[in-house]
Every structure is written in C-alpha cells, then in structure tokens.
Amino acid sequence: MSGMAASEGAQRSLRSAGVILGGCVLCAWCWLASGFRHSTDPAFVAWSASLLAVAVIDWSFWSRRRRVRHAGTARDNPAAPSESGTSRALGFAARLRAAALWVALVLVAACWEALGIDTGPKVPHLTISALSEVFRPLDAALMLVWIVVGIGYGWALTRTPDAASRVAEPSEGATDTSWGPSQTAALVAGGKSSALALLLPSNRAAGVAFWLLWIFAFVVADLVARRSRSVLYTSGEIARVISRSRIARIALVAAWTYAGWHLFAH
C-alpha cells in the first residue's frame, strides 16, 4: 500500500511540475507573440500556431475520453424522465438563476464594449482590442486568456455532459425571481449607449483597470459558484450547458477563432 501511495504521489508531483512548466512556456510564448505588430505576417503566424496548439490539446482531451469510453470505465447518464410543462418551466427558471453571475458578467462587458465603440473623435477607445494594441502587457495577457479559454472549453466538454442536473430546483409554488432589477438596469444601459458613452472615462489606464477587474470578477464568480453547493453554475458547467447542441458548439468555436484572429492577427 505504501508503495502504491508513493507512486501516486510521484505522479501527482510530476503532473504539477508539468503544469507549472507548461504555464511558464505559455506565458513566454504570449509575451513573444505580443511583440509582433498586428496585421503583419509574423502576427498571423503566431496566431495560427496558437490556434493549432489549442486544437491539438483539445483533440487529445477528446481522444482520451473516447479511449476511456471504449474501455468501459465511463458511465453514461440515464435518460432523463419526461417532464410536465410546469416542471420544464421551473427547470428553466432554476437554470437561469444558476447562470446569473455569468449573464451579468457578459452584459457588463458587452455594454462597456458598446460604449467604448460609441466614443467621439479624439477620445481613446476603451475596447479590449484597441487597448491591447497600445499596451503590450495587456496584449500578452489577452492572448494568454484566449488560449486558456480555448483549452478550458475543450476540457469542459470532456467532463460529465449533464452537469446542469445538479443545479438545485426550486420547490413547487416558488416564485420565479430570475429577472430582477440588475438585469433590467443592464438592458436599459445597453439601449442608451449613445447617451451614456459620455460617462465613460477618457483615459486608457481606466480602460485597462476595468478589464483587469472584469477578469478578477470572472475568477471570483467561479470560486463563488464552486462553493454554492450546486446552486450556481461553475465556468465549466456553463460551458457545457450552452454547448448541448452541435450547432451551438460550432458557433462558439467559430466565435472564439474569429476573436483570436481579430485581436492578434488582423
């Protein structure tokens, strides 16, 4: 038993060392790639190499999962029993509440981007693409996030496919409170971007601070979700929930690919 425990400990240490080494190599690559001016051949090659690397890693995740299934060690979830219309409505309400943190983060980022594009002449754009062209560290960090998102998405899709079933369902007769004042305020803010654009700060440092805080909020949201006892979706679970159909998966991969091309190669 002691020999087996020592072997497992050695394997964990080896995996940890591999993760640390891979992280260092990835950071160094992102810094190197950030030195290439956008819309140049070196920038396009760097983006293409990053895209290929993510595709190979995600393929390895899929290939490993397929081997495990063939070996008979993976268990398929039983088909969910049919639900009545009321149960489906309650299920949707619970799923919407479970995704509230991520919906809020997406709305905040979308409103900021819309307001940043809607700035007047001689005012610096505070969109993430404009800021990354000015600040090399931000460009490197953005590429790091883009690559990690691509790898994380591939990893999430190889986990348990129906993680949404773990979200707590509301009891019968519960009031649907999934749409609240915060969502309404976000909708109004999005509809009045032309007027509110004047309220944005006019210096790039404030824009960089906003995006750093947004990433920090993303990490905090995931930590909160992990401690919510399956009441809120984690980042991996929300990725699986929105990727249940093949069309959704293709659309998300296409959006991620285009985002990388627009941010680093175009």
CSV table of C-alpha atoms in Angstrom, one decimal:
chain,number,residue,atom,x,y,z
A,1,MET,CA,0.0,0.0,0.0
A,2,SER,CA,2.8,2.4,0.9
A,3,GLY,CA,4.5,1.7,-2.5
A,4,MET,CA,1.2,2.5,-4.3
A,5,ALA,CA,0.7,5.7,-2.3
A,6,ALA,CA,4.3,6.8,-3.1
A,7,SER,CA,3.7,6.0,-6.8
A,8,GLU,CA,0.5,8.1,-6.8
A,9,GLY,CA,2.3,10.9,-5.0
A,10,ALA,CA,5.1,10.9,-7.6
A,11,GLN,CA,2.6,11.0,-10.4
A,12,ARG,CA,0.8,14.0,-8.9
A,13,SER,CA,4.1,15.8,-8.4
A,14,LEU,CA,5.1,15.0,-12.0
A,15,ARG,CA,1.7,16.4,-13.2
A,16,SER,CA,2.1,19.5,-11.1
A,17,ALA,CA,5.6,20.1,-12.4
A,18,GLY,CA,4.3,19.6,-16.0
A,19,VAL,CA,1.5,22.1,-15.4
A,20,ILE,CA,3.9,24.7,-14.0
A,21,LEU,CA,6.4,24.2,-16.8
A,22,GLY,CA,3.6,24.4,-19.4
A,23,GLY,CA,2.3,27.6,-17.8
A,24,CYS,CA,5.8,29.2,-17.9
A,25,VAL,CA,6.2,28.2,-21.6
A,26,LEU,CA,2.8,29.6,-22.4
A,27,CYS,CA,3.5,32.9,-20.7
A,28,ALA,CA,6.8,33.2,-22.6
A,29,TRP,CA,5.1,32.4,-25.9
A,30,CYS,CA,2.3,35.0,-25.3
A,31,TRP,CA,4.9,37.7,-24.5
A,32,LEU,CA,6.9,36.8,-27.6
A,33,ALA,CA,3.8,36.9,-29.8
A,34,SER,CA,2.7,40.2,-28.3
A,35,GLY,CA,5.8,41.8,-29.8
A,36,PHE,CA,4.5,41.3,-33.3
A,37,ARG,CA,2.6,44.2,-34.8
A,38,HIS,CA,-1.0,43.4,-35.7
A,39,SER,CA,-1.9,42.9,-39.4
A,40,THR,CA,1.6,41.6,-40.2
A,41,ASP,CA,2.8,38.1,-41.3
A,42,PRO,CA,4.6,37.3,-38.0
A,43,ALA,CA,1.4,38.2,-36.1
A,44,PHE,CA,-0.7,35.9,-38.4
A,45,VAL,CA,1.8,33.1,-38.0
A,46,ALA,CA,1.8,33.4,-34.2
A,47,TRP,CA,-2.0,33.4,-34.1
A,48,SER,CA,-2.1,30.4,-36.4
A,49,ALA,CA,0.5,28.5,-34.3
A,50,SER,CA,-1.5,29.2,-31.1
A,51,LEU,CA,-4.7,28.1,-32.8
A,52,LEU,CA,-3.1,24.8,-33.9
A,53,ALA,CA,-1.7,24.2,-30.5
A,54,VAL,CA,-5.1,24.6,-28.8
A,55,ALA,CA,-6.7,22.3,-31.4
A,56,VAL,CA,-4.1,19.6,-30.8
A,57,ILE,CA,-4.6,19.8,-27.0
A,58,ASP,CA,-8.4,19.7,-27.3
A,59,TRP,CA,-8.1,16.8,-29.7
A,60,SER,CA,-6.0,14.9,-27.1
A,61,PHE,CA,-8.8,15.5,-24.5
A,62,TRP,CA,-11.4,14.1,-26.9
A,63,SER,CA,-9.2,11.2,-27.8
A,64,ARG,CA,-8.5,10.3,-24.2
A,65,ARG,CA,-12.2,10.4,-23.4
A,66,ARG,CA,-13.0,8.2,-26.3
A,67,ARG,CA,-10.4,5.6,-25.2
A,68,VAL,CA,-11.9,5.7,-21.7
A,69,ARG,CA,-15.4,5.1,-23.1
A,70,HIS,CA,-14.2,2.2,-25.2
A,71,ALA,CA,-12.5,0.7,-22.1
A,72,GLY,CA,-15.9,0.7,-20.4
A,73,THR,CA,-14.9,2.8,-17.5
A,74,ALA,CA,-17.1,5.7,-18.3
A,75,ARG,CA,-20.8,5.7,-17.3
A,76,ASP,CA,-23.4,7.3,-19.5
A,77,ASN,CA,-26.0,9.2,-17.6
A,78,PRO,CA,-29.5,7.6,-17.8
A,79,ALA,CA,-32.1,9.4,-20.0
A,80,ALA,CA,-34.0,12.0,-18.0
A,81,PRO,CA,-37.6,11.2,-17.4
A,82,SER,CA,-40.2,13.2,-19.3
A,83,GLU,CA,-41.3,16.4,-17.5
A,84,SER,CA,-44.5,18.2,-17.5
A,85,GLY,CA,-44.8,21.8,-18.7
A,86,THR,CA,-44.6,23.1,-15.2
A,87,SER,CA,-41.5,21.1,-14.4
A,88,ARG,CA,-39.9,22.4,-17.5
A,89,ALA,CA,-40.7,26.0,-16.6
A,90,LEU,CA,-39.3,25.5,-13.1
A,91,GLY,CA,-36.2,23.9,-14.6
A,92,PHE,CA,-35.6,26.8,-16.9
A,93,ALA,CA,-36.0,29.3,-14.1
A,94,ALA,CA,-33.5,27.4,-12.0
A,95,ARG,CA,-31.0,27.2,-14.8
A,96,LEU,CA,-31.4,31.0,-15.5
A,97,ARG,CA,-30.7,31.7,-11.8
A,98,ALA,CA,-27.8,29.3,-11.8
A,99,ALA,CA,-26.3,31.3,-14.8
A,100,ALA,CA,-27.0,34.7,-13.3
A,101,LEU,CA,-23.3,35.5,-12.4
A,102,TRP,CA,-22.2,34.7,-16.0
A,103,VAL,CA,-25.1,36.6,-17.6
A,104,ALA,CA,-24.2,39.7,-15.5
A,105,LEU,CA,-20.5,39.5,-16.5
A,106,VAL,CA,-21.4,39.1,-20.2
A,107,LEU,CA,-23.8,42.1,-20.1
A,108,VAL,CA,-21.3,44.3,-18.3
A,109,ALA,CA,-18.6,43.5,-20.9
A,110,ALA,CA,-21.0,43.9,-23.8
A,111,CYS,CA,-22.2,47.3,-22.5
A,112,TRP,CA,-18.6,48.5,-21.9
A,113,GLU,CA,-17.6,47.5,-25.5
A,114,ALA,CA,-20.7,49.2,-27.0
A,115,LEU,CA,-20.0,52.4,-25.0
A,116,GLY,CA,-16.3,52.2,-25.9
A,117,ILE,CA,-17.1,52.0,-29.6
A,118,ASP,CA,-19.6,54.8,-29.3
A,119,THR,CA,-16.9,57.4,-28.2
A,120,GLY,CA,-16.4,60.6,-30.1
A,121,PRO,CA,-13.5,61.8,-32.1
A,122,LYS,CA,-10.1,62.4,-30.4
A,123,VAL,CA,-11.3,60.2,-27.5
A,124,PRO,CA,-9.3,57.0,-26.9
A,125,HIS,CA,-11.3,53.8,-27.5
A,126,LEU,CA,-11.5,51.7,-24.3
A,127,THR,CA,-12.5,48.5,-26.0
A,128,ILE,CA,-10.3,45.5,-25.3
A,129,SER,CA,-9.0,45.3,-28.9
A,130,ALA,CA,-8.0,49.0,-29.0
A,131,LEU,CA,-6.3,48.8,-25.6
A,132,SER,CA,-4.3,45.7,-26.5
A,133,GLU,CA,-2.8,47.4,-29.5
A,134,VAL,CA,-1.4,50.1,-27.2
A,135,PHE,CA,-0.2,48.1,-24.2
A,136,ARG,CA,1.9,45.1,-24.9
A,137,PRO,CA,1.5,43.5,-21.5
A,138,LEU,CA,-2.3,43.7,-22.0
A,139,ASP,CA,-1.9,42.1,-25.4
A,140,ALA,CA,0.1,39.3,-24.0
A,141,ALA,CA,-2.3,38.7,-21.1
A,142,LEU,CA,-5.2,38.8,-23.6
A,143,MET,CA,-3.6,36.1,-25.7
A,144,LEU,CA,-3.0,34.1,-22.6
A,145,VAL,CA,-6.7,34.3,-21.7
A,146,TRP,CA,-7.7,33.5,-25.2
A,147,ILE,CA,-5.6,30.3,-25.3
A,148,VAL,CA,-6.7,29.3,-21.8
A,149,VAL,CA,-10.3,29.7,-22.8
A,150,GLY,CA,-9.8,27.5,-25.8
A,151,ILE,CA,-8.1,24.8,-23.8
A,152,GLY,CA,-10.6,25.1,-20.9
A,153,TYR,CA,-13.6,24.8,-23.3
A,154,GLY,CA,-12.2,21.6,-24.8
A,155,TRP,CA,-11.5,20.2,-21.3
A,156,ALA,CA,-15.0,21.1,-20.1
A,157,LEU,CA,-16.7,19.3,-23.0
A,158,THR,CA,-15.0,16.1,-22.0
A,159,ARG,CA,-16.3,16.1,-18.5
A,160,THR,CA,-19.7,14.9,-17.3
A,161,PRO,CA,-22.1,16.1,-20.0
A,162,ASP,CA,-25.1,16.8,-17.9
A,163,ALA,CA,-23.7,18.8,-15.0
A,164,ALA,CA,-26.8,21.1,-15.2
A,165,SER,CA,-28.8,18.4,-13.5
A,166,ARG,CA,-27.0,19.1,-10.3
A,167,VAL,CA,-28.4,22.6,-10.0
A,168,ALA,CA,-31.0,22.9,-7.2
A,169,GLU,CA,-34.5,23.0,-8.5
A,170,PRO,CA,-37.0,25.5,-6.8
A,171,SER,CA,-39.7,24.0,-4.8
A,172,GLU,CA,-43.3,23.8,-6.1
A,173,GLY,CA,-45.1,27.1,-6.0
A,174,ALA,CA,-41.8,29.1,-5.8
A,175,THR,CA,-41.8,32.5,-7.4
A,176,ASP,CA,-39.6,33.0,-10.4
A,177,THR,CA,-37.2,35.7,-9.4
A,178,SER,CA,-34.7,35.1,-12.2
A,179,TRP,CA,-35.3,38.5,-13.7
A,180,GLY,CA,-34.5,41.3,-11.3
A,181,PRO,CA,-33.6,45.0,-11.1
A,182,SER,CA,-30.0,44.3,-12.1
A,183,GLN,CA,-30.9,42.7,-15.4
A,184,THR,CA,-33.4,45.4,-16.2
A,185,ALA,CA,-30.8,48.1,-15.4
A,186,ALA,CA,-28.3,46.3,-17.7
A,187,LEU,CA,-30.9,46.2,-20.5
A,188,VAL,CA,-31.6,49.9,-20.2
A,189,ALA,CA,-27.9,50.7,-20.1
A,190,GLY,CA,-27.4,48.7,-23.4
A,191,GLY,CA,-30.3,50.6,-25.1
A,192,LYS,CA,-28.9,54.0,-24.2
A,193,SER,CA,-25.3,53.5,-25.2
A,194,SER,CA,-25.2,56.7,-27.2
A,195,ALA,CA,-26.1,58.9,-24.2
A,196,LEU,CA,-24.1,57.0,-21.6
A,197,ALA,CA,-20.9,56.9,-23.7
A,198,LEU,CA,-20.2,60.4,-22.4
A,199,LEU,CA,-19.9,58.9,-18.9
A,200,LEU,CA,-17.0,56.6,-19.7
A,201,PRO,CA,-13.6,57.7,-18.6
A,202,SER,CA,-11.4,59.3,-21.3
A,203,ASN,CA,-8.0,57.7,-20.4
A,204,ARG,CA,-6.7,54.3,-21.4
A,205,ALA,CA,-5.5,53.4,-17.9
A,206,ALA,CA,-9.1,53.4,-16.7
A,207,GLY,CA,-9.9,51.0,-19.5
A,208,VAL,CA,-7.1,48.7,-18.6
A,209,ALA,CA,-8.2,48.7,-15.0
A,210,PHE,CA,-11.8,47.8,-16.0
A,211,TRP,CA,-10.7,44.8,-17.9
A,212,LEU,CA,-8.4,43.6,-15.2
A,213,LEU,CA,-11.2,43.9,-12.7
A,214,TRP,CA,-13.5,42.1,-15.1
A,215,ILE,CA,-11.1,39.1,-15.2
A,216,PHE,CA,-10.8,39.2,-11.4
A,217,ALA,CA,-14.6,39.2,-11.2
A,218,PHE,CA,-14.7,36.2,-13.5
A,219,VAL,CA,-12.4,34.2,-11.2
A,220,VAL,CA,-14.3,35.3,-8.1
A,221,ALA,CA,-17.6,34.2,-9.8
A,222,ASP,CA,-16.2,30.8,-10.5
A,223,LEU,CA,-15.0,30.4,-6.9
A,224,VAL,CA,-18.4,31.5,-5.5
A,225,ALA,CA,-20.1,29.0,-7.8
A,226,ARG,CA,-17.9,26.2,-6.6
A,227,ARG,CA,-18.9,27.0,-3.0
A,228,SER,CA,-22.6,27.4,-3.8
A,229,ARG,CA,-23.5,23.7,-3.4
A,230,SER,CA,-24.6,23.4,-7.0
A,231,VAL,CA,-27.0,26.4,-6.8
A,232,LEU,CA,-24.8,28.3,-9.3
A,233,TYR,CA,-23.0,27.1,-12.4
A,234,THR,CA,-19.3,27.0,-12.5
A,235,SER,CA,-17.4,28.1,-15.6
A,236,GLY,CA,-17.1,24.5,-16.8
A,237,GLU,CA,-20.8,23.8,-16.2
A,238,ILE,CA,-22.0,26.9,-18.0
A,239,ALA,CA,-19.7,25.9,-21.0
A,240,ARG,CA,-21.4,22.5,-21.1
A,241,VAL,CA,-24.9,24.0,-20.7
A,242,ILE,CA,-24.5,26.3,-23.7
A,243,SER,CA,-22.9,23.6,-25.8
A,244,ARG,CA,-25.6,20.9,-25.7
A,245,SER,CA,-26.3,21.1,-29.4
A,246,ARG,CA,-23.7,20.7,-32.2
A,247,ILE,CA,-24.7,24.0,-33.8
A,248,ALA,CA,-24.0,25.8,-30.5
A,249,ARG,CA,-20.6,24.2,-30.3
A,250,ILE,CA,-19.7,25.1,-33.8
A,251,ALA,CA,-20.9,28.7,-33.3
A,252,LEU,CA,-18.8,29.0,-30.1
A,253,VAL,CA,-15.7,27.6,-31.7
A,254,ALA,CA,-16.1,29.9,-34.7
A,255,ALA,CA,-16.6,32.9,-32.4
A,256,TRP,CA,-13.5,32.0,-30.4
A,257,THR,CA,-11.5,31.6,-33.5
A,258,TYR,CA,-12.7,34.8,-35.0
A,259,ALA,CA,-12.0,36.7,-31.8
A,260,GLY,CA,-8.4,35.5,-31.8
A,261,TRP,CA,-7.9,36.4,-35.5
A,262,HIS,CA,-9.4,39.9,-34.8
A,263,LEU,CA,-7.4,40.5,-31.7
A,264,PHE,CA,-4.0,39.2,-32.7
A,265,ALA,CA,-3.7,38.7,-36.5
A,266,HIS,CA,-6.0,41.3,-38.1
